[in-house]
Amino acid sequence: MLIGWPELSARCERAGIPLRGGFHPVAEDGVPADGARGAGTLVLLGNAGPSMWRAFSAARAAAPGLALDDWTAAVVSALAAGLGAAALFPFTGPPYWPFQRWAQRAEPVYPSPLGILIHPRFGLWHGYRAALVFAERLSLPPRDDAPSPCASCADRPCLTACPVSAFSPGAYDVAACVRHLDVDPGAACMTGGCQSRRACPVGQEHVYLDEQRRFHMRAFRRAMPPAAG
């Protein structure tokens, strides 16, 4: 018997990594087949607001130093084994799977002026941590095709809130951003999160917790090369 969407969603919630959306892949989606069984359904798991962070924080309290990627891999691999699905992650590779493209197939998310996918409800405060691939075609809920909030946003505060003007339409000055973070690690961006991201009026009730924002900013800075100049 195929698992229904409500039960699948409930299992993901209990595991601490919410179900985000799904679709029935076609060849152009680049979803790997589960051996000879094929790929009938792909569902995305991730975070929306602080819910996943609370589950990860509880696990890290019991195992100090636990990495987010390691926790995600363990939780989702266990889910996949129990559901008879294959698990895929955006942080392993090569190959690196096209999670951003899959996200746009699974739910109404759109490129924002910052380059981050924006959701009509969650704004910029969401992300994708894993995918489950089922050989079977699961019954999916109707897709919500709400339009991009950016289309009706005239002021674009996200483009003017950066203290070093790192963002402009279609461009991101990574070097300027990194230099700013390095000048004063205790600056508002490092302690409170990207000011341009926080300036977006959409999804303010889903803004990440303070600790969560600091965690992601530190991870971002570690991933960037040393600032030049």
Short mmCIF file of C-alpha atoms in Angstrom, two decimals:
data_model
loop_
_atom_site.label_atom_id
_atom_site.label_comp_id
_atom_site.label_asym_id
_atom_site.label_seq_id
_atom_site.Cartn_x
_atom_site.Cartn_y
_atom_site.Cartn_z
CA MET A 1 0.00 0.00 0.00
CA LEU A 2 1.37 3.39 -0.99
CA ILE A 3 1.89 5.88 1.80
CA GLY A 4 -0.47 8.84 1.73
CA TRP A 5 0.67 12.44 1.84
CA PRO A 6 -0.71 13.15 5.36
CA GLU A 7 1.13 10.15 6.84
CA LEU A 8 4.32 10.99 4.97
CA SER A 9 4.12 14.57 6.22
CA ALA A 10 3.52 13.37 9.79
CA ARG A 11 6.55 11.06 9.69
CA CYS A 12 8.78 13.86 8.45
CA GLU A 13 7.50 16.22 11.14
CA ARG A 14 8.19 13.63 13.83
CA ALA A 15 11.71 13.24 12.49
CA GLY A 16 12.20 17.00 12.76
CA ILE A 17 12.60 17.76 9.05
CA PRO A 18 9.36 18.97 7.46
CA LEU A 19 8.00 17.88 4.11
CA ARG A 20 8.18 20.77 1.65
CA GLY A 21 6.58 19.53 -1.57
CA GLY A 22 6.84 16.96 -4.32
CA PHE A 23 6.39 16.19 -8.00
CA HIS A 24 6.34 13.34 -10.49
CA PRO A 25 9.66 13.52 -12.36
CA VAL A 26 10.13 13.50 -16.09
CA ALA A 27 13.42 12.84 -17.86
CA GLU A 28 14.33 16.53 -18.02
CA ASP A 29 14.26 16.84 -14.21
CA GLY A 30 17.44 14.82 -13.84
CA VAL A 31 16.13 12.70 -10.96
CA PRO A 32 18.15 9.50 -10.63
CA ALA A 33 16.18 6.29 -10.91
CA ASP A 34 16.10 3.98 -7.90
CA GLY A 35 17.84 1.14 -9.73
CA ALA A 36 15.55 -0.74 -12.06
CA ARG A 37 12.51 0.55 -10.16
CA GLY A 38 12.59 4.01 -11.71
CA ALA A 39 11.69 7.33 -10.11
CA GLY A 40 7.96 7.87 -9.77
CA THR A 41 7.89 10.62 -7.14
CA LEU A 42 10.38 13.05 -5.63
CA VAL A 43 9.57 14.82 -2.37
CA LEU A 44 11.66 17.58 -0.81
CA LEU A 45 12.41 17.94 2.89
CA GLY A 46 13.81 20.98 4.60
CA ASN A 47 13.09 23.84 6.91
CA ALA A 48 10.53 26.62 6.98
CA GLY A 49 11.08 29.02 9.82
CA PRO A 50 12.74 27.63 12.97
CA SER A 51 11.05 24.21 13.30
CA MET A 52 13.90 22.08 11.94
CA TRP A 53 16.46 24.10 13.89
CA ARG A 54 14.76 23.16 17.17
CA ALA A 55 15.05 19.45 16.33
CA PHE A 56 18.69 19.80 15.33
CA SER A 57 19.48 21.84 18.45
CA ALA A 58 18.01 19.12 20.65
CA ALA A 59 20.15 16.49 18.92
CA ARG A 60 23.24 18.66 19.23
CA ALA A 61 22.62 19.19 22.93
CA ALA A 62 22.93 15.42 23.35
CA ALA A 63 25.93 15.22 20.99
CA PRO A 64 27.96 18.47 21.15
CA GLY A 65 29.75 19.25 17.90
CA LEU A 66 27.18 17.40 15.76
CA ALA A 67 27.23 18.88 12.25
CA LEU A 68 23.99 19.88 10.56
CA ASP A 69 24.81 17.89 7.42
CA ASP A 70 25.60 14.77 9.47
CA TRP A 71 22.37 15.11 11.44
CA THR A 72 20.38 15.62 8.24
CA ALA A 73 21.96 12.60 6.56
CA ALA A 74 21.27 10.35 9.55
CA VAL A 75 17.65 11.47 9.99
CA VAL A 76 16.71 11.34 6.31
CA SER A 77 18.54 8.07 5.63
CA ALA A 78 16.56 6.46 8.45
CA LEU A 79 13.34 7.87 7.01
CA ALA A 80 14.22 6.59 3.55
CA ALA A 81 14.98 3.10 4.86
CA GLY A 82 11.63 2.95 6.64
CA LEU A 83 9.73 4.20 3.61
CA GLY A 84 11.47 2.18 0.90
CA ALA A 85 12.80 5.34 -0.76
CA ALA A 86 16.20 6.60 -1.85
CA ALA A 87 17.70 9.65 -0.09
CA LEU A 88 19.47 12.49 -1.93
CA PHE A 89 21.23 15.50 -0.41
CA PRO A 90 22.35 18.90 -1.76
CA PHE A 91 25.63 18.77 0.19
CA THR A 92 27.07 15.54 -1.21
CA GLY A 93 28.67 15.11 -4.60
CA PRO A 94 29.62 15.15 -7.29
CA PRO A 95 27.16 14.77 -8.75
CA TYR A 96 25.41 17.76 -7.17
CA TRP A 97 21.68 17.46 -7.61
CA PRO A 98 19.65 20.47 -8.91
CA PHE A 99 17.73 21.12 -5.70
CA GLN A 100 16.83 24.70 -6.65
CA ARG A 101 15.26 23.53 -9.88
CA TRP A 102 13.50 20.68 -8.11
CA ALA A 103 12.14 23.13 -5.54
CA GLN A 104 10.51 25.17 -8.29
CA ARG A 105 8.87 22.00 -9.58
CA ALA A 106 7.64 21.03 -6.11
CA GLU A 107 6.11 24.26 -4.78
CA PRO A 108 5.66 27.97 -5.55
CA VAL A 109 9.16 29.38 -5.00
CA TYR A 110 10.83 31.95 -7.22
CA PRO A 111 14.26 33.59 -7.61
CA SER A 112 14.44 36.74 -5.52
CA PRO A 113 16.66 39.80 -6.17
CA LEU A 114 19.10 38.30 -3.65
CA GLY A 115 19.34 35.05 -5.59
CA ILE A 116 17.62 33.11 -2.80
CA LEU A 117 14.36 31.38 -3.65
CA ILE A 118 11.43 33.24 -2.11
CA HIS A 119 8.25 31.53 -0.91
CA PRO A 120 4.91 33.41 -0.81
CA ARG A 121 4.37 32.40 2.82
CA PHE A 122 7.84 31.83 4.29
CA GLY A 123 9.61 34.58 2.39
CA LEU A 124 13.38 34.00 2.42
CA TRP A 125 13.30 31.96 5.65
CA HIS A 126 13.28 28.44 4.33
CA GLY A 127 15.61 25.91 2.72
CA TYR A 128 15.94 22.42 1.31
CA ARG A 129 17.99 19.77 3.08
CA ALA A 130 17.15 16.48 1.34
CA ALA A 131 14.96 14.64 -1.13
CA LEU A 132 13.27 11.26 -1.05
CA VAL A 133 12.83 9.41 -4.33
CA PHE A 134 10.05 6.82 -4.51
CA ALA A 135 9.75 4.33 -7.33
CA GLU A 136 5.98 4.62 -7.06
CA ARG A 137 3.81 7.54 -8.14
CA LEU A 138 2.45 8.82 -4.85
CA SER A 139 -0.75 10.85 -4.77
CA LEU A 140 0.30 14.50 -4.33
CA PRO A 141 -1.79 17.42 -3.06
CA PRO A 142 -2.76 20.10 -5.60
CA ARG A 143 0.09 22.50 -6.28
CA ASP A 144 -0.32 26.01 -4.91
CA ASP A 145 0.60 28.38 -7.72
CA ALA A 146 0.66 31.62 -5.70
CA PRO A 147 2.67 34.28 -7.58
CA SER A 148 6.07 35.56 -6.55
CA PRO A 149 5.81 38.26 -3.86
CA CYS A 150 8.67 40.08 -5.59
CA ALA A 151 6.46 40.77 -8.60
CA SER A 152 4.32 43.20 -6.56
CA CYS A 153 7.13 44.63 -4.39
CA ALA A 154 7.88 48.13 -5.66
CA ASP A 155 10.37 49.26 -2.99
CA ARG A 156 12.71 46.24 -3.09
CA PRO A 157 14.15 46.96 0.40
CA CYS A 158 16.34 43.86 0.08
CA LEU A 159 18.49 45.73 -2.48
CA THR A 160 19.09 48.79 -0.31
CA ALA A 161 19.48 47.34 3.19
CA CYS A 162 23.01 45.97 2.73
CA PRO A 163 25.51 48.26 4.52
CA VAL A 164 28.06 47.80 1.73
CA SER A 165 25.62 47.73 -1.21
CA ALA A 166 26.64 44.19 -2.13
CA PHE A 167 23.35 43.55 -3.95
CA SER A 168 22.12 45.09 -7.17
CA PRO A 169 19.62 43.77 -9.73
CA GLY A 170 21.08 40.56 -11.11
CA ALA A 171 24.40 40.83 -9.24
CA TYR A 172 25.96 40.02 -5.87
CA ASP A 173 29.33 41.49 -4.90
CA VAL A 174 30.60 38.59 -2.80
CA ALA A 175 33.97 40.24 -2.18
CA ALA A 176 32.38 43.37 -0.70
CA CYS A 177 30.17 41.23 1.53
CA VAL A 178 33.09 39.16 2.81
CA ARG A 179 35.28 42.21 3.43
CA HIS A 180 32.52 43.72 5.53
CA LEU A 181 32.11 40.56 7.59
CA ASP A 182 35.86 40.41 8.20
CA VAL A 183 36.22 44.03 9.31
CA ASP A 184 34.03 43.48 12.35
CA PRO A 185 32.92 39.90 13.08
CA GLY A 186 30.54 41.29 15.68
CA ALA A 187 28.72 43.41 13.10
CA ALA A 188 24.96 43.23 12.75
CA CYS A 189 25.22 40.90 9.75
CA MET A 190 27.20 38.25 11.63
CA THR A 191 25.17 38.38 14.82
CA GLY A 192 21.71 38.99 13.41
CA GLY A 193 21.91 37.59 9.90
CA CYS A 194 22.10 39.20 6.48
CA GLN A 195 20.45 42.62 6.72
CA SER A 196 19.19 42.45 3.16
CA ARG A 197 17.51 39.14 3.86
CA ARG A 198 15.96 40.52 7.03
CA ALA A 199 14.64 43.57 5.16
CA CYS A 200 12.25 41.51 3.04
CA PRO A 201 8.73 42.11 4.39
CA VAL A 202 7.47 38.66 3.38
CA GLY A 203 7.40 35.88 5.98
CA GLN A 204 8.55 37.98 8.92
CA GLU A 205 6.75 35.65 11.33
CA HIS A 206 9.02 32.84 10.08
CA VAL A 207 12.37 34.59 10.58
CA TYR A 208 15.02 32.21 11.91
CA LEU A 209 15.90 32.26 15.58
CA ASP A 210 18.90 34.40 16.63
CA GLU A 211 21.13 31.36 17.18
CA GLN A 212 20.05 29.89 13.86
CA ARG A 213 20.90 33.08 11.96
CA ARG A 214 24.34 33.26 13.61
CA PHE A 215 24.97 29.60 12.79
CA HIS A 216 24.23 30.09 9.10
CA MET A 217 26.27 33.29 8.86
CA ARG A 218 29.30 31.57 10.40
CA ALA A 219 28.86 28.65 7.99
CA PHE A 220 28.59 31.08 5.06
CA ARG A 221 31.77 32.89 6.08
CA ARG A 222 33.73 29.64 6.48
CA ALA A 223 32.68 28.60 2.97
CA MET A 224 33.90 31.84 1.39
CA PRO A 225 37.54 32.46 0.34
CA PRO A 226 39.63 35.04 2.25
CA ALA A 227 38.71 38.60 1.46
CA ALA A 228 41.09 40.36 -0.94
CA GLY A 229 42.13 43.97 -0.77
#
